[in-house]
mmCIF file of C-alpha atoms in Angstrom:
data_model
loop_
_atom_site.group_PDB
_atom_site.id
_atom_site.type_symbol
_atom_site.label_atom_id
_atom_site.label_comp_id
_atom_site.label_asym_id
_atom_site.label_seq_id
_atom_site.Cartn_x
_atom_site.Cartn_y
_atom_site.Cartn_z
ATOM 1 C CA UNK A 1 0.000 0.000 0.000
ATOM 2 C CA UNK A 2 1.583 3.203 -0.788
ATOM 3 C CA UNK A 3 1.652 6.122 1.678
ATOM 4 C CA UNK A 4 1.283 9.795 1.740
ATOM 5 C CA UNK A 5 2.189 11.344 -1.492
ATOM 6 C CA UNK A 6 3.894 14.948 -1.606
ATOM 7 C CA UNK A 7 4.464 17.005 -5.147
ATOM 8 C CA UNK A 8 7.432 18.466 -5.707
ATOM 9 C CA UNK A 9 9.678 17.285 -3.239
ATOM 10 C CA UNK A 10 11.396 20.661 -3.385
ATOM 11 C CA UNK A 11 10.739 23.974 -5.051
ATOM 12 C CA UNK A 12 12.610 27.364 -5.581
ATOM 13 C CA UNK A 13 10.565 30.165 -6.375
ATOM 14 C CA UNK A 14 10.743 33.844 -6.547
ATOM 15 C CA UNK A 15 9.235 36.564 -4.221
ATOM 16 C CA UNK A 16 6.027 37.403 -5.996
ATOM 17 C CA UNK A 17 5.259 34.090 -7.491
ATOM 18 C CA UNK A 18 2.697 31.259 -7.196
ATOM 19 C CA UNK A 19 3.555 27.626 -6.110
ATOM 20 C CA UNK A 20 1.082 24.663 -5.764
ATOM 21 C CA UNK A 21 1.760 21.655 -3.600
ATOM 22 C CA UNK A 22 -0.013 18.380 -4.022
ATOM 23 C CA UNK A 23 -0.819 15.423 -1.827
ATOM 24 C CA UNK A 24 -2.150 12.292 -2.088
ATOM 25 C CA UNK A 25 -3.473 11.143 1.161
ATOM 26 C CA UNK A 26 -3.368 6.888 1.825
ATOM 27 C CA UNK A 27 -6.475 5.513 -0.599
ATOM 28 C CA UNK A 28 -9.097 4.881 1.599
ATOM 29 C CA UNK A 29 -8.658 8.144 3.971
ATOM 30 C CA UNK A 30 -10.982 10.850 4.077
ATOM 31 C CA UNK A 31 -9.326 12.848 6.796
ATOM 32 C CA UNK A 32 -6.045 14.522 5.536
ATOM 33 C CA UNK A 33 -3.831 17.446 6.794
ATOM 34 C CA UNK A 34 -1.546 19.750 6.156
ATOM 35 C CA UNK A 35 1.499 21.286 8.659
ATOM 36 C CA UNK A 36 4.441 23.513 7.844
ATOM 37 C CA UNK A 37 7.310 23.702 9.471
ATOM 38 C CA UNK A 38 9.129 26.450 9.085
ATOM 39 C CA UNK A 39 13.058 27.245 9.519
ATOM 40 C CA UNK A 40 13.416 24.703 12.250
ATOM 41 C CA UNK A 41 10.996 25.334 14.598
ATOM 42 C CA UNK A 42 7.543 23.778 15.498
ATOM 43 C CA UNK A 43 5.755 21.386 13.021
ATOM 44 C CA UNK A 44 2.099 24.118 12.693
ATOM 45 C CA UNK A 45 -1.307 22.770 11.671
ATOM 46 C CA UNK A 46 -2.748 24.422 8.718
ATOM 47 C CA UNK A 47 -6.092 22.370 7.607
ATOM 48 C CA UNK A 48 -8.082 19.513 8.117
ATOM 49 C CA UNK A 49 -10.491 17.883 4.958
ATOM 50 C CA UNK A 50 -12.513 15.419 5.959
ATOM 51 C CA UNK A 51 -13.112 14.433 2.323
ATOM 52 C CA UNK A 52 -13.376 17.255 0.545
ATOM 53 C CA UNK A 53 -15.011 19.724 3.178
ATOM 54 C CA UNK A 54 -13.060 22.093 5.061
ATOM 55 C CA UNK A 55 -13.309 20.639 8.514
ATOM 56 C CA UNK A 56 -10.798 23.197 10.449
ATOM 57 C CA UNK A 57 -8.860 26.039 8.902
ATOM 58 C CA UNK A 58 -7.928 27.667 11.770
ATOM 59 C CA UNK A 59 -4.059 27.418 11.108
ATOM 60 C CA UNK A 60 -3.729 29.125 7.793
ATOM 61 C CA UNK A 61 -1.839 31.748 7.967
ATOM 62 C CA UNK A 62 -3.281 34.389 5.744
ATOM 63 C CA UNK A 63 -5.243 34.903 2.934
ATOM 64 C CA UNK A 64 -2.107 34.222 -0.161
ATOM 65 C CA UNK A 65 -2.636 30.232 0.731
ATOM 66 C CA UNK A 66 -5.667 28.392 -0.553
ATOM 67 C CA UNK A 67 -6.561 24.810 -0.084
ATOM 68 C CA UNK A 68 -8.656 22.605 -1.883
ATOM 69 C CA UNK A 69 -9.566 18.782 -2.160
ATOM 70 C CA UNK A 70 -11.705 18.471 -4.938
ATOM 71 C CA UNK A 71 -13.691 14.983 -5.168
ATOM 72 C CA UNK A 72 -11.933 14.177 -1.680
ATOM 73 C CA UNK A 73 -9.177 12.699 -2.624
ATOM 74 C CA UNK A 74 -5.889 14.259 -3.534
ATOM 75 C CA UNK A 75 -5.076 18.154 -2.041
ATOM 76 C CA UNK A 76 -3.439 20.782 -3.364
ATOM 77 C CA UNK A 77 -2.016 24.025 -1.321
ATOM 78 C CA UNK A 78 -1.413 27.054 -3.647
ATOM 79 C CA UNK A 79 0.702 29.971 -2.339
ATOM 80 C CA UNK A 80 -0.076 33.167 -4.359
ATOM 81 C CA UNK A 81 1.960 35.480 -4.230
ATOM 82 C CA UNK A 82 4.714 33.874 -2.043
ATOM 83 C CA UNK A 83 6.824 35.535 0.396
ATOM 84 C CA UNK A 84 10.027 34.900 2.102
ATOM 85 C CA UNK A 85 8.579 34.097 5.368
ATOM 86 C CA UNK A 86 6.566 30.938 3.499
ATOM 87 C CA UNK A 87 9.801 28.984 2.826
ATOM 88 C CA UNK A 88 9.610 26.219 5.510
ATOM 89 C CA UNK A 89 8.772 22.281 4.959
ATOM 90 C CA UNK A 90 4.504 21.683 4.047
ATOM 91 C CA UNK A 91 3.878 18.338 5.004
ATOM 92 C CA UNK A 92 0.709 16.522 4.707
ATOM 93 C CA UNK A 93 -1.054 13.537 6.520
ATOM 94 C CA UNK A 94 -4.147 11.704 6.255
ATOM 95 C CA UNK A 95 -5.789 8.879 8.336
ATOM 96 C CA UNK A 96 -9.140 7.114 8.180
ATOM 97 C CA UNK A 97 -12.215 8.498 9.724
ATOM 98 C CA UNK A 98 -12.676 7.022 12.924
ATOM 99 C CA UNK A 99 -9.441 5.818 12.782
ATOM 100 C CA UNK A 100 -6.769 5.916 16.195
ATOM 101 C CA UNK A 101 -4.696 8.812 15.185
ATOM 102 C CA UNK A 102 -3.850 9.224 18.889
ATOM 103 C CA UNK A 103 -2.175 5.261 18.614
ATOM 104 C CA UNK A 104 -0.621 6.101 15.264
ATOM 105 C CA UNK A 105 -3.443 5.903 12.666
ATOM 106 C CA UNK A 106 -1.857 8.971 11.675
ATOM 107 C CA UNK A 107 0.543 9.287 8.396
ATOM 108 C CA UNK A 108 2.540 11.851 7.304
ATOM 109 C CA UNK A 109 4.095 12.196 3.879
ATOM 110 C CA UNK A 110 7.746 13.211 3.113
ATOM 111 C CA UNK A 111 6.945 17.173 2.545
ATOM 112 C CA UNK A 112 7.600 19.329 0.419
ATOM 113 C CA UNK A 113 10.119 21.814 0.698
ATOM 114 C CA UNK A 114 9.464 25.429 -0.269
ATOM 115 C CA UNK A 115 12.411 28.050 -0.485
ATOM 116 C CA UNK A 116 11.299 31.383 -1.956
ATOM 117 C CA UNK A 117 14.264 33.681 -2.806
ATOM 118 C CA UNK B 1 2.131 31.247 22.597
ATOM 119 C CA UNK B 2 3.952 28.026 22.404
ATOM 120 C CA UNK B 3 1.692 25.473 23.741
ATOM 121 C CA UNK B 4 4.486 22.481 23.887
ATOM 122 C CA UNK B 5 7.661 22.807 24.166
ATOM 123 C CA UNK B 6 11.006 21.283 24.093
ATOM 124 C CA UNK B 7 13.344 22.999 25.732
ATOM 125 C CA UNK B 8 16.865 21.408 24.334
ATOM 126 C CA UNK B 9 17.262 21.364 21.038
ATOM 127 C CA UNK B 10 19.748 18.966 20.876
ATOM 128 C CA UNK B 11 20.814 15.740 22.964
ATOM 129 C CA UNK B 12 24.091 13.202 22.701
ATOM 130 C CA UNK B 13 23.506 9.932 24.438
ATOM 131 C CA UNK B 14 26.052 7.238 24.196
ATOM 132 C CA UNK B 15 25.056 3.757 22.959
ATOM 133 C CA UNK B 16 23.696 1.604 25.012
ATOM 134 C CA UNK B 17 22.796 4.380 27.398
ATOM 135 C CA UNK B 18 19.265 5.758 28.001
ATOM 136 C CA UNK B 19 18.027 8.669 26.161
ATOM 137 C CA UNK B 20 16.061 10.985 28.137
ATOM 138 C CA UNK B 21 13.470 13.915 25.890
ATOM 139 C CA UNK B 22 11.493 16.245 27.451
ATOM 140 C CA UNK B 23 8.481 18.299 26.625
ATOM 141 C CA UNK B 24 6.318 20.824 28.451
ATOM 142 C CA UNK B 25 2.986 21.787 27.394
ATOM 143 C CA UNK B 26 0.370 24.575 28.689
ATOM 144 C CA UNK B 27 -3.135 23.802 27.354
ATOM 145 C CA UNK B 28 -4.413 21.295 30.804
ATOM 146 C CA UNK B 29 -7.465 20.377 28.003
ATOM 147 C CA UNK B 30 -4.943 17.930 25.839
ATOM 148 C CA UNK B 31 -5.337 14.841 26.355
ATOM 149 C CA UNK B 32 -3.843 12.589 23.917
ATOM 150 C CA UNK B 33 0.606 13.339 23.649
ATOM 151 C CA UNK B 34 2.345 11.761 20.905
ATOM 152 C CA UNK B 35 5.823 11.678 20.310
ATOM 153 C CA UNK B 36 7.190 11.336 16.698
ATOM 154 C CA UNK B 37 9.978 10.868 15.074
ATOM 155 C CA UNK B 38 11.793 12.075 11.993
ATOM 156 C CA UNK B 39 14.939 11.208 10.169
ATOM 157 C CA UNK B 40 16.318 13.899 7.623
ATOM 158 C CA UNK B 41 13.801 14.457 4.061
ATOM 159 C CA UNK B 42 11.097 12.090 5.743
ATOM 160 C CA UNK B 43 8.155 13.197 7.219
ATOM 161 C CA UNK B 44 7.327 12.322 10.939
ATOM 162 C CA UNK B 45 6.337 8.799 12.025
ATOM 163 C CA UNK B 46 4.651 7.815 15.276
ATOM 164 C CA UNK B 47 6.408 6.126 17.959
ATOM 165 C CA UNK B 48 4.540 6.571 21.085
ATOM 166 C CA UNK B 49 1.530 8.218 22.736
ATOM 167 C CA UNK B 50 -0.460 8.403 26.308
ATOM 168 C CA UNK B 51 -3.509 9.256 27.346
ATOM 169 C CA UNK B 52 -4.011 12.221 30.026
ATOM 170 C CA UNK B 53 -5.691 9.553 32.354
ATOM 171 C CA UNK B 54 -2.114 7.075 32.147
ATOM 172 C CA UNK B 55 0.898 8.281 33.817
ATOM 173 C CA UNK B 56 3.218 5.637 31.917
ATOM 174 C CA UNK B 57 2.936 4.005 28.761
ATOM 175 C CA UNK B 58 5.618 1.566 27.281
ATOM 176 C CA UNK B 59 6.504 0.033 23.857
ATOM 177 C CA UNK B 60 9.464 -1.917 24.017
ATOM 178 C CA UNK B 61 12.764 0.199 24.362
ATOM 179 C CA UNK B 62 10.480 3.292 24.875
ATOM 180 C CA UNK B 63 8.429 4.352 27.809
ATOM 181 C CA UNK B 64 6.453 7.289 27.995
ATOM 182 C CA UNK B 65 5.829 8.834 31.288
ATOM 183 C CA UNK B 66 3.316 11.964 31.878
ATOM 184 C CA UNK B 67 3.117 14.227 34.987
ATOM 185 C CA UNK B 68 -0.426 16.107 34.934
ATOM 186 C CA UNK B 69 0.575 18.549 37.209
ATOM 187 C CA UNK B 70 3.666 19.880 36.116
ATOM 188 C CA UNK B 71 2.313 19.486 32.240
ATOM 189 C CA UNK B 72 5.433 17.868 31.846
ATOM 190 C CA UNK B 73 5.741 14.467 29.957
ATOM 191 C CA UNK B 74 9.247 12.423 28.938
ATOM 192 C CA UNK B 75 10.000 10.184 26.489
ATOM 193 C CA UNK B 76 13.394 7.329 27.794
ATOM 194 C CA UNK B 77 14.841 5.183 25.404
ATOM 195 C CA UNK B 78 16.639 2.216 26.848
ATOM 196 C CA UNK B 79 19.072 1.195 25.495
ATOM 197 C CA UNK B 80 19.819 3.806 23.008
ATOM 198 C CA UNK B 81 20.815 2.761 19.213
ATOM 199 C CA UNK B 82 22.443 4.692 16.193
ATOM 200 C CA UNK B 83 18.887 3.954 15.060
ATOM 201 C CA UNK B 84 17.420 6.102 17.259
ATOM 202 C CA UNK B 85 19.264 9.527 16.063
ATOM 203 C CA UNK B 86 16.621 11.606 14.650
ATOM 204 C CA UNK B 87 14.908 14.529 15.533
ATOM 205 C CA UNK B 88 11.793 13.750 18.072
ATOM 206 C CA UNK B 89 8.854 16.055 18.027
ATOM 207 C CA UNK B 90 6.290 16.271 21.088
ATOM 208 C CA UNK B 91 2.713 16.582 20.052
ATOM 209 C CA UNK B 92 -0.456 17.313 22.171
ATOM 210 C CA UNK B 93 -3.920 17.352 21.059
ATOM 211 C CA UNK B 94 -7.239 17.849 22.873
ATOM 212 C CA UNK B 95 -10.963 18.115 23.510
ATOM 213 C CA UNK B 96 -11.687 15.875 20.514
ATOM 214 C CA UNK B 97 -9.779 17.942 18.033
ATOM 215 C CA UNK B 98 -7.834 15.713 15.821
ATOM 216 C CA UNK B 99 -5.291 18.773 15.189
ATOM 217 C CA UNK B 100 -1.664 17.936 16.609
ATOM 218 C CA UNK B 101 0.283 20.849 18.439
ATOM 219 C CA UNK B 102 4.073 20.040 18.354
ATOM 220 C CA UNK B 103 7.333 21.109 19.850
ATOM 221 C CA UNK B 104 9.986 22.256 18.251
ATOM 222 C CA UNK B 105 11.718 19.379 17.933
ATOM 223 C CA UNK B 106 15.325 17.545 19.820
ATOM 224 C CA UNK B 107 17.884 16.526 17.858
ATOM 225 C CA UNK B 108 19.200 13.042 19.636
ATOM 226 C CA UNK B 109 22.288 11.825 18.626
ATOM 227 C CA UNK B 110 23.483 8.427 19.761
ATOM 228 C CA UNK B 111 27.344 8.026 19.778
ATOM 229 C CA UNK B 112 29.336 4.856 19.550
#
């Protein structure tokens, strides 16, 4: 079974210019998240889908990122226009609904690593 | 305002020796803690967790032990492994939220 999918793995951008991240959550799970961790600190919540709705949004940061899940399956994060403060690592997990995140249920892809110059 | 912390970045442990990671935390509503773990260009992957109502939980070569009053909960590795260097992230959640509030992270290195 594969796991948690993240496109690109890493991505250089310019001030001023759009990227979009991808995931693809584990088949099969309708709850999927996205954290950022930026320059070595904490690992921040962004979002929660639970399929394709907008559970909790309550971690984005402002209003230049935009989430979507369309059909509840694979998400994509666009940052438009991107700043230097959004470089960090966006990682993205998914588990099944009513599944025991809390005893590891929980799976997080590789990230994807954003570095705007 | 941090709500879980980890207070040393960094940690060498000799092999064989236990490992010892601390984390704080503020919010008295979590009460699931998780600690992760994450080699270099993975992402995170569980490797413990408690409940707020257990003071100990243990998984082999790792026990985790919680202290509800001082919000304070540690993670001991016995015996440590080259394995086990990797950066270990905290992470609290609460009142039914499925959202995970981490630490900043310790980077453990295990020496021969």
């Amino acid at each position: 079974e594969a796991g948690v999918t993240q496109f690109p793995s890493h991505s250089v951008i310019e001030k001023g210019q759009t990227v979009t991240l991808r995931c693809d959550p584990i088949s099969g799970h309708d709850n999927l998240y996205w954290y950022r961790r930026v320059m070595g600190k904490e690992i921040k919540f962004l979002l929660h889908f639970v399929k394709e709705s907008k559970q909790d949004e309550s971690g984005m940061p402002n209003n230049r990122f935009l989430a979507e899940r369309t059909g509840g399956t694979y998400s994509t994060l666009k940052v438009q226009p991107a700043e230097l403060e959004d470089s960090g690592v966006y990682f993205c997990a998914s588990s099944r609904l009513g599944g025991r995140w809390y005893t590891g249920e929980l799976f997080f892809g590789e990230g994807s690593r954003l570095t705007v110059l | 305002d941090q709500q879980v912390k980890q207070n040393s970045p960094s940690l060498s442990v000799q092999e064989g020796r236990i490992s010892i990671l601390n984390c704080d935390y503020t919010n008295s509503m979590f009460d699931y803690f998780l600690w992760y773990k994450k080699y270099p260009a993975e992402g995170p992957t569980f490797l413990i967790s408690i409940s707020s109502i257990k003071d100990k939980n243990e998984d082999g070569r790792f026990t985790v032990f919680l202290n509800k009053s001082a919000k304070h909960l540690s993670l001991h590795i016995v015996p440590s492994q080259p394995g086990d260097s990797a950066v270990y992230f905290c992470a609290a959640s609460g009142q039914g939220a499925q959202k995970l509030v981490f630490g900043q992270g310790t980077r453990l290195t295990i020496n021969p």
